[in-house]
XYZ file of C-alpha atoms in Angstrom:
608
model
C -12.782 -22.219 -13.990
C -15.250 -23.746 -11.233
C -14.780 -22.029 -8.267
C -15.436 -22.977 -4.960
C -17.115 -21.443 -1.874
C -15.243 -18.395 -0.307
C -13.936 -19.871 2.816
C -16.294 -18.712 5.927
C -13.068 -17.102 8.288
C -11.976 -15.518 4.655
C -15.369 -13.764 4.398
C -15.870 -12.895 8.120
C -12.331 -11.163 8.558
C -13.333 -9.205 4.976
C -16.556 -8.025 6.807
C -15.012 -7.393 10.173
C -13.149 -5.122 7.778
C -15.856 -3.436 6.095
C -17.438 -2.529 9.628
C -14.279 -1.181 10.788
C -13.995 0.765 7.703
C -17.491 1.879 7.034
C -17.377 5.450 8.352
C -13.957 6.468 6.635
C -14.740 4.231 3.416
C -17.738 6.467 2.897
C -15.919 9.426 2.964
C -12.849 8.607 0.463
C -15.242 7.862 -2.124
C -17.070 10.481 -1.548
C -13.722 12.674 -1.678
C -13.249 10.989 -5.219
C -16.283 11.867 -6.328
C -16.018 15.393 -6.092
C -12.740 15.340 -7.729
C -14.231 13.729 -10.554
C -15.510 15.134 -13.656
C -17.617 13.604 -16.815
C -15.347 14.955 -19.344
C -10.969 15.613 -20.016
C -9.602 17.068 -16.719
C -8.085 19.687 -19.028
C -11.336 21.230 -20.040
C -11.869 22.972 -16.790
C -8.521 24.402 -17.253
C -8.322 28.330 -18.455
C -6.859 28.666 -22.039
C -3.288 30.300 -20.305
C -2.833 27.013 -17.793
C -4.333 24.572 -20.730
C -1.035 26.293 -23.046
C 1.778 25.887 -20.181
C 0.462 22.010 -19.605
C 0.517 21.074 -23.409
C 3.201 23.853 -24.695
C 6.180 21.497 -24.849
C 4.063 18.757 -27.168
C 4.697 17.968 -30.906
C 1.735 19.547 -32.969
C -0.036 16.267 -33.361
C -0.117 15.821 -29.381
C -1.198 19.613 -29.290
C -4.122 19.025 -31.456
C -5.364 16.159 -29.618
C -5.084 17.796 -26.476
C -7.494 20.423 -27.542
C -9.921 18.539 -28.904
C -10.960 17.888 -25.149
C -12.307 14.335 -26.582
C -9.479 11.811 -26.015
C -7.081 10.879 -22.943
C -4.163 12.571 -21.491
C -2.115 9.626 -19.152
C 0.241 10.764 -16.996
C 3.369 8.696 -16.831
C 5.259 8.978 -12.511
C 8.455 7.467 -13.273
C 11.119 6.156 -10.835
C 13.720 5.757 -13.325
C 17.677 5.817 -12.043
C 20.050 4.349 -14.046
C 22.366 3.201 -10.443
C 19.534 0.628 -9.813
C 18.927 -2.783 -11.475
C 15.276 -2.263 -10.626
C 14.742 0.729 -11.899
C 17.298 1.011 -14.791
C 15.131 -0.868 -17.644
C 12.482 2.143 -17.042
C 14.828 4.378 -18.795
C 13.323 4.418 -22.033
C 9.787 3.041 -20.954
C 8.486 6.909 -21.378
C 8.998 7.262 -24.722
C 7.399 3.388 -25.359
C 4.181 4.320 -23.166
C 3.733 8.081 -25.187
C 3.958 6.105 -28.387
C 1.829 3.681 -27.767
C -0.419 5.896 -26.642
C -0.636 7.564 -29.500
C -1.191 4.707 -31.808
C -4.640 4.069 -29.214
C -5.644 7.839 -29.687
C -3.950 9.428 -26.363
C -1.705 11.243 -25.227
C 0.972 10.512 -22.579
C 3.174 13.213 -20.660
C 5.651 12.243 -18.048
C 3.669 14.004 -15.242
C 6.610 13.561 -12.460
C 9.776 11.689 -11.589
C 9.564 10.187 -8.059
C 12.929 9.255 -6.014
C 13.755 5.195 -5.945
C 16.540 4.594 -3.126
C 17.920 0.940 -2.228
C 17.885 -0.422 1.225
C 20.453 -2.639 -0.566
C 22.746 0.388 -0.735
C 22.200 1.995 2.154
C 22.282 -1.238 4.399
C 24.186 -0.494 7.692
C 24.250 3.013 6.577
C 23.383 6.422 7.537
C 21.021 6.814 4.588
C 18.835 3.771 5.462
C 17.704 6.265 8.056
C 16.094 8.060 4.935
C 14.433 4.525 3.492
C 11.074 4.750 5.118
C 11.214 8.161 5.176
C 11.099 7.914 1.306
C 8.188 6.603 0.986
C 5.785 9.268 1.980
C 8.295 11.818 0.026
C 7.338 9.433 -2.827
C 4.159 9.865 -2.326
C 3.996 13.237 -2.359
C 6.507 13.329 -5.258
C 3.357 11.652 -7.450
C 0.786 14.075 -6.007
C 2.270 16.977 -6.874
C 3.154 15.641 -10.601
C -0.503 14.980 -10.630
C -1.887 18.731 -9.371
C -2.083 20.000 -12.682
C -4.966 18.555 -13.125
C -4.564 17.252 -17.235
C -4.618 14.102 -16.716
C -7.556 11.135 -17.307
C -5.338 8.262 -15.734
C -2.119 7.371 -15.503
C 0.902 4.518 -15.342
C 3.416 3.974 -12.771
C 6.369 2.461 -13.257
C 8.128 1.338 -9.873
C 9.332 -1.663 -8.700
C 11.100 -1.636 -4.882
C 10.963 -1.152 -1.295
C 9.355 2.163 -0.891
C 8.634 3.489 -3.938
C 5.678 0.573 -5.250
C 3.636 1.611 -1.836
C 4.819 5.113 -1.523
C 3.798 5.510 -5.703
C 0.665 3.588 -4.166
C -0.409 6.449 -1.796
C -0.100 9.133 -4.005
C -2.766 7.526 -6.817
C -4.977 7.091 -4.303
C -4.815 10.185 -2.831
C -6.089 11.057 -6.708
C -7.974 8.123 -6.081
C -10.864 8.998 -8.795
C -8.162 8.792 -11.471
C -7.605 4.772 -13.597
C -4.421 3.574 -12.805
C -2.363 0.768 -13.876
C 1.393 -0.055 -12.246
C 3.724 -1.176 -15.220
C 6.514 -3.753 -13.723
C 9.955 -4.308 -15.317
C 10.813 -7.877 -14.396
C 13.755 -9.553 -12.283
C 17.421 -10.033 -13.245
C 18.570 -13.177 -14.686
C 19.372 -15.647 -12.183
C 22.596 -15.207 -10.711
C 24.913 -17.011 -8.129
C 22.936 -19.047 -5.623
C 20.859 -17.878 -2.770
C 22.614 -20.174 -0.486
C 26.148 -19.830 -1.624
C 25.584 -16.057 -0.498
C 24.812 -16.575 2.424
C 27.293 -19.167 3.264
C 30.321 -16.575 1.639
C 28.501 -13.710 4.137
C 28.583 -15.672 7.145
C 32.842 -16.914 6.356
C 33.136 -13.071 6.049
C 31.945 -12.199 9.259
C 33.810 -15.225 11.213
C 36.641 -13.634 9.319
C 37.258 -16.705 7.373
C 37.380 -15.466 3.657
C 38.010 -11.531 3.071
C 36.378 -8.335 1.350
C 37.511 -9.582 -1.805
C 35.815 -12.925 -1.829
C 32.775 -10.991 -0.330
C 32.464 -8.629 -3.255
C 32.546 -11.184 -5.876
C 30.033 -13.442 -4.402
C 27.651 -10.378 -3.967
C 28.668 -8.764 -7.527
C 27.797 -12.665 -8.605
C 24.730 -12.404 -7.541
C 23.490 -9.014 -8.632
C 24.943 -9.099 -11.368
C 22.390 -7.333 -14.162
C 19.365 -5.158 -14.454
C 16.505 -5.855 -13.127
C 15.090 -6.518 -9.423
C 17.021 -8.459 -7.175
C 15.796 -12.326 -7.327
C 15.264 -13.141 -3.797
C 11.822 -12.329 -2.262
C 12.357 -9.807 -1.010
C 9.735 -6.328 -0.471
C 10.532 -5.832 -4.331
C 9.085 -8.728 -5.425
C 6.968 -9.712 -2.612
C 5.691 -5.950 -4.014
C 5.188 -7.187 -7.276
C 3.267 -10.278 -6.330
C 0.755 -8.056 -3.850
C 0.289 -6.043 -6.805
C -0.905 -8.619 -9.643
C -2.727 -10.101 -7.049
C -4.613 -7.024 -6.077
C -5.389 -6.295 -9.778
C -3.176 -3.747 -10.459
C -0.531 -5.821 -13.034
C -1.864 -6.592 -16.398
C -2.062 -10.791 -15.311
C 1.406 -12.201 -15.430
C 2.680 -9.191 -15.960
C 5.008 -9.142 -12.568
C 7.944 -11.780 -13.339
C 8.674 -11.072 -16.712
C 12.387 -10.464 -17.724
C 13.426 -6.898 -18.858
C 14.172 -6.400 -22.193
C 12.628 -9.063 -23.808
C 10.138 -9.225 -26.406
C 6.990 -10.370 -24.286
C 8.016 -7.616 -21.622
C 7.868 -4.985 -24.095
C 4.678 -6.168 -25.535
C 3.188 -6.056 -21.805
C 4.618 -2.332 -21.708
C 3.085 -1.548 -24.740
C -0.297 -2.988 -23.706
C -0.758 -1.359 -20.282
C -0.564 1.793 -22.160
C -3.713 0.860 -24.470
C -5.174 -0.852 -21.110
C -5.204 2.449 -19.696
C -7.371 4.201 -21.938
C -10.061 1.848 -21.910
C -10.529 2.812 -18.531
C -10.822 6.273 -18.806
C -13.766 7.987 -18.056
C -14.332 8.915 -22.080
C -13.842 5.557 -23.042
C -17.763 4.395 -20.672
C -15.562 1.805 -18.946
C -14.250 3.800 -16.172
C -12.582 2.068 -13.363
C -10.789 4.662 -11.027
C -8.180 2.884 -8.739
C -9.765 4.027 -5.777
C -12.917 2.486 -6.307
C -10.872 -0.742 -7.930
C -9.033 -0.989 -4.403
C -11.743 -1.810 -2.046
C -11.773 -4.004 1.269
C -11.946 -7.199 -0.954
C -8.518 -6.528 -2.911
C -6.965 -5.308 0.249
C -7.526 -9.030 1.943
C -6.367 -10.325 -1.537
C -2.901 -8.637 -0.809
C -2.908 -9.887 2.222
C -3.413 -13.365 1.061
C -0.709 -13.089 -1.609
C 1.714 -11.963 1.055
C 0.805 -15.029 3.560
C 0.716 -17.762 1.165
C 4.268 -17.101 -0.433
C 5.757 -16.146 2.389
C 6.384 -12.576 1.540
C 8.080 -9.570 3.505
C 7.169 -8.139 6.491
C 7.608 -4.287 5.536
C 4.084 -5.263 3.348
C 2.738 -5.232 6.858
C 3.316 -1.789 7.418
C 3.006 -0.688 3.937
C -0.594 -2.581 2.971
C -1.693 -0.812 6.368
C -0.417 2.775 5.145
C -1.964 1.843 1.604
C -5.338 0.448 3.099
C -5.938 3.757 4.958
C -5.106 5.324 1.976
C -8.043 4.410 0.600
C -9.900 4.904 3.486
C -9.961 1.246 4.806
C -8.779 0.179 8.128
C -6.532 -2.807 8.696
C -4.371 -4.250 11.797
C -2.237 -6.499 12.878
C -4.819 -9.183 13.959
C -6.062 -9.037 10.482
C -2.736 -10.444 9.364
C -1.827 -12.723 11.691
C -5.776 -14.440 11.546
C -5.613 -14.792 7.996
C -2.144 -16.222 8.530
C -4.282 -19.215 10.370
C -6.314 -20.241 7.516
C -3.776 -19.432 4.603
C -1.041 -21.950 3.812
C 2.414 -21.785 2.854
C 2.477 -22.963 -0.952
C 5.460 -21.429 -2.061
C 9.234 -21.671 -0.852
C 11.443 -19.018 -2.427
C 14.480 -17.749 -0.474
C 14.919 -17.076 1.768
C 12.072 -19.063 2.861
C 13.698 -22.507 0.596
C 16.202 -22.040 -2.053
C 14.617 -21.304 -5.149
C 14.660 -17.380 -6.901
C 11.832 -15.564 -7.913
C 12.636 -17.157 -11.628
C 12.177 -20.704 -10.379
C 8.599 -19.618 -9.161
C 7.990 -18.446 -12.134
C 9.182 -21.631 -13.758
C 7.315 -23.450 -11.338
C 3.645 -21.790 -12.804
C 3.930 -18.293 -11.127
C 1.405 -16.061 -9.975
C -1.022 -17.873 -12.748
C -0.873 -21.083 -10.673
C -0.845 -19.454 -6.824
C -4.137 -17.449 -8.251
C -5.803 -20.624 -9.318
C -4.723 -22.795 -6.716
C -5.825 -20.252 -3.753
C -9.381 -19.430 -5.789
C -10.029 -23.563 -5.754
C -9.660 -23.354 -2.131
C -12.424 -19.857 -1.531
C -9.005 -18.297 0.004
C -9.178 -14.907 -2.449
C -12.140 -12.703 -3.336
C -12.751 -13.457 -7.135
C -15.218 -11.135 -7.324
C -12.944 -7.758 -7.668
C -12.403 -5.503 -10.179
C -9.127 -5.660 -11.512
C -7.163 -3.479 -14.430
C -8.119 -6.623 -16.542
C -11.750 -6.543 -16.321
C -13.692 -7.727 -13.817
C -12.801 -11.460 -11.694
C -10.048 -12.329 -10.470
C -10.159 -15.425 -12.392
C -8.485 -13.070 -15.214
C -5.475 -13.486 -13.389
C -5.070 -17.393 -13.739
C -3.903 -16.393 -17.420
C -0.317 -16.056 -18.611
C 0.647 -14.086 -21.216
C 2.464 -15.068 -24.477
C 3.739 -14.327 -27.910
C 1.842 -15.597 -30.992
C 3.587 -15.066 -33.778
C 4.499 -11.923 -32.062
C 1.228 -10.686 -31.112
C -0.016 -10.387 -27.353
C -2.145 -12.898 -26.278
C -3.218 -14.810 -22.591
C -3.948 -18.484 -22.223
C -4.771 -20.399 -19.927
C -2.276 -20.686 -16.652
C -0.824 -24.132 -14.893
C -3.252 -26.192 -13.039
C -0.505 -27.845 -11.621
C 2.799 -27.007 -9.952
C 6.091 -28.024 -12.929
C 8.365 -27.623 -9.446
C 6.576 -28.949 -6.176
C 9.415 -27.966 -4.514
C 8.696 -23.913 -4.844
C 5.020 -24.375 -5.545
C 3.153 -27.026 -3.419
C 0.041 -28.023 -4.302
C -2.328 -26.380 -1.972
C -3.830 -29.709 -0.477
C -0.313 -30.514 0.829
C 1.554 -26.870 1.886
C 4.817 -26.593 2.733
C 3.321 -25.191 6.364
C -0.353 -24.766 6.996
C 0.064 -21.572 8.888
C 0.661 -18.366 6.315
C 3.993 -17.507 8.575
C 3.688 -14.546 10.422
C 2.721 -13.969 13.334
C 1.357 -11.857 15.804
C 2.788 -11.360 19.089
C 1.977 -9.640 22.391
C 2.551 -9.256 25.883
C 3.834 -6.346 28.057
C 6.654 -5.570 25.619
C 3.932 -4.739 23.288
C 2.902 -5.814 19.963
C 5.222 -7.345 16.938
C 5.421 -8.824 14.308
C 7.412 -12.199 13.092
C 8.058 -13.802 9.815
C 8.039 -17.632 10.813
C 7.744 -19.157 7.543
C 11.962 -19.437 7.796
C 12.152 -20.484 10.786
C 12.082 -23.819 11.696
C 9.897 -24.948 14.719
C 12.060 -25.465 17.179
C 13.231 -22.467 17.108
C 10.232 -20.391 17.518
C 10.332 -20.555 21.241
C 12.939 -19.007 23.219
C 14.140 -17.792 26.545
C 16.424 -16.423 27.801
C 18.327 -13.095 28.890
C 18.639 -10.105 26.840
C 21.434 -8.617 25.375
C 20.746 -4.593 24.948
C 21.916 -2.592 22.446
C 20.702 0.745 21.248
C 22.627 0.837 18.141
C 23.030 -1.582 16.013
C 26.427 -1.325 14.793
C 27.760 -1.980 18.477
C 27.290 -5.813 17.871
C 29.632 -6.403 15.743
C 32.448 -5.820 18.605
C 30.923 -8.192 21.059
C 29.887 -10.933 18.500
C 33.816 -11.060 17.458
C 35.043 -10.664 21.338
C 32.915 -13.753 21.479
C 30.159 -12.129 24.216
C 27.540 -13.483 22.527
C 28.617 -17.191 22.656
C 25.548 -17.892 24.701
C 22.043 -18.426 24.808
C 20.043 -15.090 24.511
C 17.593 -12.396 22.842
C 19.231 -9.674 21.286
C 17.271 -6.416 21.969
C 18.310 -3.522 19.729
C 15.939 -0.533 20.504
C 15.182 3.234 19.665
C 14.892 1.760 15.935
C 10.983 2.581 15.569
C 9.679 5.205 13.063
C 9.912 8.526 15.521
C 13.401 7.504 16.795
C 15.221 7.311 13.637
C 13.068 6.909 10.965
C 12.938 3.182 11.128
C 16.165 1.769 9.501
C 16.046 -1.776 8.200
C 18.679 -4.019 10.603
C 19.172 -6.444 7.776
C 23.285 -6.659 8.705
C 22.692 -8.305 11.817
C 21.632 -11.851 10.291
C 24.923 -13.241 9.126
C 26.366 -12.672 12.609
C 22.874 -13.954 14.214
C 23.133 -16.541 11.753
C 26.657 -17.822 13.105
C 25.527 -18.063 16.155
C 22.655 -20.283 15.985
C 25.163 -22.469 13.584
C 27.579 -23.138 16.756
C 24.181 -24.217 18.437
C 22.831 -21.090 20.194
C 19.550 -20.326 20.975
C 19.224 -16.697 19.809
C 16.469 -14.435 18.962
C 15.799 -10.697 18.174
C 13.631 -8.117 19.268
C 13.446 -4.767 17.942
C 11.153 -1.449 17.218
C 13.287 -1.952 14.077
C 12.327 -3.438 11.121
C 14.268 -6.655 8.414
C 12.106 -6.932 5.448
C 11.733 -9.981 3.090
C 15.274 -10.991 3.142
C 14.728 -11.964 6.919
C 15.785 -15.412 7.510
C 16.365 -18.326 10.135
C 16.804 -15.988 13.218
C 13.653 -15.866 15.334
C 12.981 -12.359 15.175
C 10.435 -10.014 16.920
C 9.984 -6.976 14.363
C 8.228 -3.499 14.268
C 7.670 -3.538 18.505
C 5.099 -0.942 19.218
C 5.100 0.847 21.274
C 8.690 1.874 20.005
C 11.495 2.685 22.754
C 11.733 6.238 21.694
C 8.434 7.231 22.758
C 8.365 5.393 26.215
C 7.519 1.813 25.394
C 8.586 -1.139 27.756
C 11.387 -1.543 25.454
C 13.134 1.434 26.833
C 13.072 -0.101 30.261
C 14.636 -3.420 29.334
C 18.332 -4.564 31.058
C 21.253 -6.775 29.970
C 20.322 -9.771 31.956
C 16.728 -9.611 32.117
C 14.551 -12.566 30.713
C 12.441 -12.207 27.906
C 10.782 -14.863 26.094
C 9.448 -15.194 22.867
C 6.972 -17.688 21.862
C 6.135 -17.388 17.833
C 3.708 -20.695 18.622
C 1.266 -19.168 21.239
C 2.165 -15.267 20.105
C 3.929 -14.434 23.416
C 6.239 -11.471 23.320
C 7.190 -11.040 27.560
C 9.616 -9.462 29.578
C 9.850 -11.437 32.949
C 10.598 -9.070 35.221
C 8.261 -8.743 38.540
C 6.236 -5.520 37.718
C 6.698 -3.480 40.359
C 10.136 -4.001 39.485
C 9.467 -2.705 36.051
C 7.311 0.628 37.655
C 10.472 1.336 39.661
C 12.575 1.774 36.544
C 13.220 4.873 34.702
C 12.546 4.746 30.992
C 16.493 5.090 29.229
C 16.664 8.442 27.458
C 19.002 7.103 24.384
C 20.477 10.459 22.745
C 19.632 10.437 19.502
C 20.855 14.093 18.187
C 23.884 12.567 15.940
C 21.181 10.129 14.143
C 19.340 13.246 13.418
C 21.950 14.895 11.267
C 23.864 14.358 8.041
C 23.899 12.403 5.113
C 20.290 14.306 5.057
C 18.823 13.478 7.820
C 18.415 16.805 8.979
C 15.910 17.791 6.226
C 13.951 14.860 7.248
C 12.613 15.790 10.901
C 9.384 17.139 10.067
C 8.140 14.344 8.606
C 10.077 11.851 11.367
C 8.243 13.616 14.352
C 4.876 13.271 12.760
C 4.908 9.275 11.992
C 2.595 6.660 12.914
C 3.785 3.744 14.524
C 4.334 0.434 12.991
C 0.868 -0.841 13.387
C -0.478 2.198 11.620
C 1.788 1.985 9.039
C 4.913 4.246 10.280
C 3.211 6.722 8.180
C 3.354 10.836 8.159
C 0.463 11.374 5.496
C -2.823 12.573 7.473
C -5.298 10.376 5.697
């Protein structure tokens, strides 16, 4: 394909990236390059630890092993058969070993990492645990990875946490290949929009729990990730984008023929990149500052969740490069909106696909010098790789060609006419601090808003005031001492329907929170991930019913209006927070709580 110039604010954000990064970029690769050896991890093994790592293999995997001449892959797995997402990885292990073995290698399921749903848990003590997860995730992979036999490995993950927290822990064995090995969405089920409309009767108490449960059984309904975009699949994009998908390997239905043959060839993939094999491409020298803005990109121009912008910041230090917020939020100025999937329009993550997929947003942001093509990816080198779908001939594996054009304007644009030029989200500051907002669902109008706040410092004490009608009014809900050291950082996803009611009688209403949504965030204006959080003395904690705040998603503006000496004469609120800090686990957990970052750093424990 003919590519055009990379755009000039493209290239000077990447390089205001690699100056920022330059001291601590050295010195991951240099980390990986001592941990890296020119033949089979396993030969610097003695003979006693070499017998434990291979003793449970068949003869024929034994024999290989010792040879010290072909590939051992080790296979992190976040298999749980509760989970659509994760469900279809129940018999992926056995696929990947033998595949493996028909390419010469072997494969041993090095570790099993834990894969929790913020779906489950939503409104619920153990969401306190979700972000938590992540890191334990993380160090879940490193430690199946200690033993030191491996030559690469495959991860199979799909959601929330685990895709970034299985992230961390390869490169934190950064000098090892690595490929991630998707499993595909569930079938499409009951509409986007009908859900939400059945929600929001629910909550005005206008249909009851039964109705409720069959519209949400309706729509997940099968195996398989969730269909909305939400962080599961706006993972899943960020990944093939990056270079870490086989290309179009991210939206391809479990169980199906052309899935399994994209199983099956990640595990050959894998070998060639091996150091044996003269090819070798370790993942941390495959993830560089270039791939890191590609994620970015992905994430701006479909519109993707906002935990990415905590996660790609925990993921990019990972690998010893430093991101912010600004980084975001000026890329979101040059990158356009091109796709609309809900709940940013009404299409599913199927419909994209339909519409030409990550094939045609590849192509379509390479014509316009708005991604790095020259990367490396798992594919080879070029990002142009990835403008390639995969198909079936006469049963064998095979990429052609992608769409030039959108089949479905309506979820793909064309790039010369986006749905919004601005990559929606956004930036915002002030006294309150900084924050982050996805505006790509919300409509102009209401982007800017003041008026007075509404404090709460637990979520679930809404609900009584929303149905005593209190909230019938103009104003900025303000739920605080949600950030990463008060309570681990618990996703506040159950306050849109009611948020969502009241902007439907005509409010103007907005939130603003050390909390966080995720990609399932919707019409409500909505101030995310304030930093500096409540709990450790940000302005947030200072904040009064009554008090105007105003929010300005257009010009970045995130204010409280209150005279400041007023403000210095207030004492900072010291919310008790001792019954958030125990059961349903939580108590296991405070180590790792009382040593995370803030939101801007990536609310992350792991001492890069």
């Amino acid at each position: 394909m003919t590519l055009t110039t990379i755009h000039d604010e493209l290239a000077h954000i990447t390089q205001r990236i690699i100056c920022r990064s330059a001291q601590t970029r050295a010195a991951y690769l240099s980390k990986i390059e001592q941990a890296r050896t020119t033949t089979v991890h396993r030969a610097s093994l003695a003979c006693g630890n070499l017998a434990h790592g291979f003793a449970a293999c068949q003869t024929e995997e034994k024999q290989i092993l010792k040879s010290m001449t072909r590939a051992d892959i080790a296979i992190i797995n976040s298999y749980n058969d509760m989970l659509s997402a994760h469900r279809p990885y129940d018999h992926y292990p056995e696929q990947l070993k033998k595949a493996l073995l028909n390419a010469g290698s072997i494969g041993q399921v090095a570790a099993g990492v834990p894969a929790m749903c913020d779906g489950v848990t939503q409104g619920q003590d153990g969401m306190e645990l979700s972000m938590l997860s992540r890191d334990v995730i993380a160090m879940s992979t490193a430690i199946g990875l200690s033993h030191n036999m491996f030559d690469g490995a495959l991860y199979l993950g799909i959601c929330d946490k685990i895709v970034p927290g299985l992230m961390l822990g390869a490169l934190s064995f950064g000098h090892l290949p690595a490929i991630f090995v998707p499993a595909g969405p569930m079938s499409t089920g009951l509409p986007n929009k009908e859900k939400v409309r059945i929600r929001q009767l629910y909550v005005e108490g206008k249909v009851g729990r039964s109705e409720l449960l069959e519209a949400e059984a309706a729509s997940y309904h099968g195996i398989g990730t969730c269909t909305f975009y939400g962080t599961a699949n706006s993972n899943q994009m960020v990944m093939e984008v990056m270079g870490l998908h086989l290309p179009g390997a991210s939206f391809v239905p479990p169980e199906t023929p052309l899935r399994d043959a994209l199983t099956n060839a990640a595990a050959q993939q894998i070998t060639r990149l091996t150091e044996q094999s003269g090819q070798y491409l370790p993942i941390g020298h495959l993830v560089d500052e270039k791939v890191i803005v590609n994620g970015i990109v992905a994430l701006l121009a479909t519109g993707g969740s906002t935990n990415l912008t905590m996660h790609l910041v925990a993921i990019a230090r990972a690998a010893g490069i430093i991101i912010n917020w600004d980084d975001f939020s000026d890329l979101s100025e040059i990158v356009p909106l091109i796709c609309r999937i809900y709940p940013n329009g009404q299409a599913d993550i199927n419909q994209f696909q339909a519409a030409g997929g990550v094939a045609l947003l590849i192509h379509q942001l390479l014509q316009k010098g708005l991604l790095h093509e020259n990367v490396n990816t798992v594919a080879g080198f070029g990002l142009s790789r990835y403008t390639q779908e995969p198909w079936l001939n006469n049963g064998h594996l095979e990429w052609r060609d992608g769409p030039k054009d959108s089949y479905n304007p309506e979820v793909i644009a064309q790039i010369d006419k986006p749905f919004s030029h601005h990559g929606g989200t956004k930036l915002l500051s002030g006294n309150l601090g900084r924050a982050m907002m996805k505006t790509s669902a919300v409509p102009e109008e209401n982007q800017i808003i003041e008026a007075p706040a509404v404090v709460f410092n637990n979520q679930n004490d809404i609900a009584a005031q929303f149905e005593s009608g209190a909230l019938n009014r103009d104003c900025i809900i303000v739920v605080r001492f949600q950030g990463p050291s008060a309570n681990g950082m618990p996703e506040l996803h159950k306050l849109m329907p009611p948020l969502g009611v009241l902007m439907d009688r005509g409010y103007k209403v907005a939130l603003v929170t050390d909390g966080r949504l995720s990609g399932a965030s919707g019409k409500v204006p909505s101030a995310i991930h304030v930093t500096p959080e409540a709990y450790t003395g940000g302005l947030l904690s200072k904040v009064k019913d009554g008090d105007m705040i105003r929010v300005n998603a257009l010009t970045g503006e995130l204010q409280l209006l209150i005279d400041e000496q007023e403000i210095a004469k207030r004492p900072v609120c010291k919310h008790g927070l001792s019954d958030k800090h125990m059961g349903c686990g939580r108590e296991l957990f405070g180590a790792l709580r009382r040593n995370l970052s803030d939101a801007e750093k990536g609310a992350c424990s792991i001492d890069f």
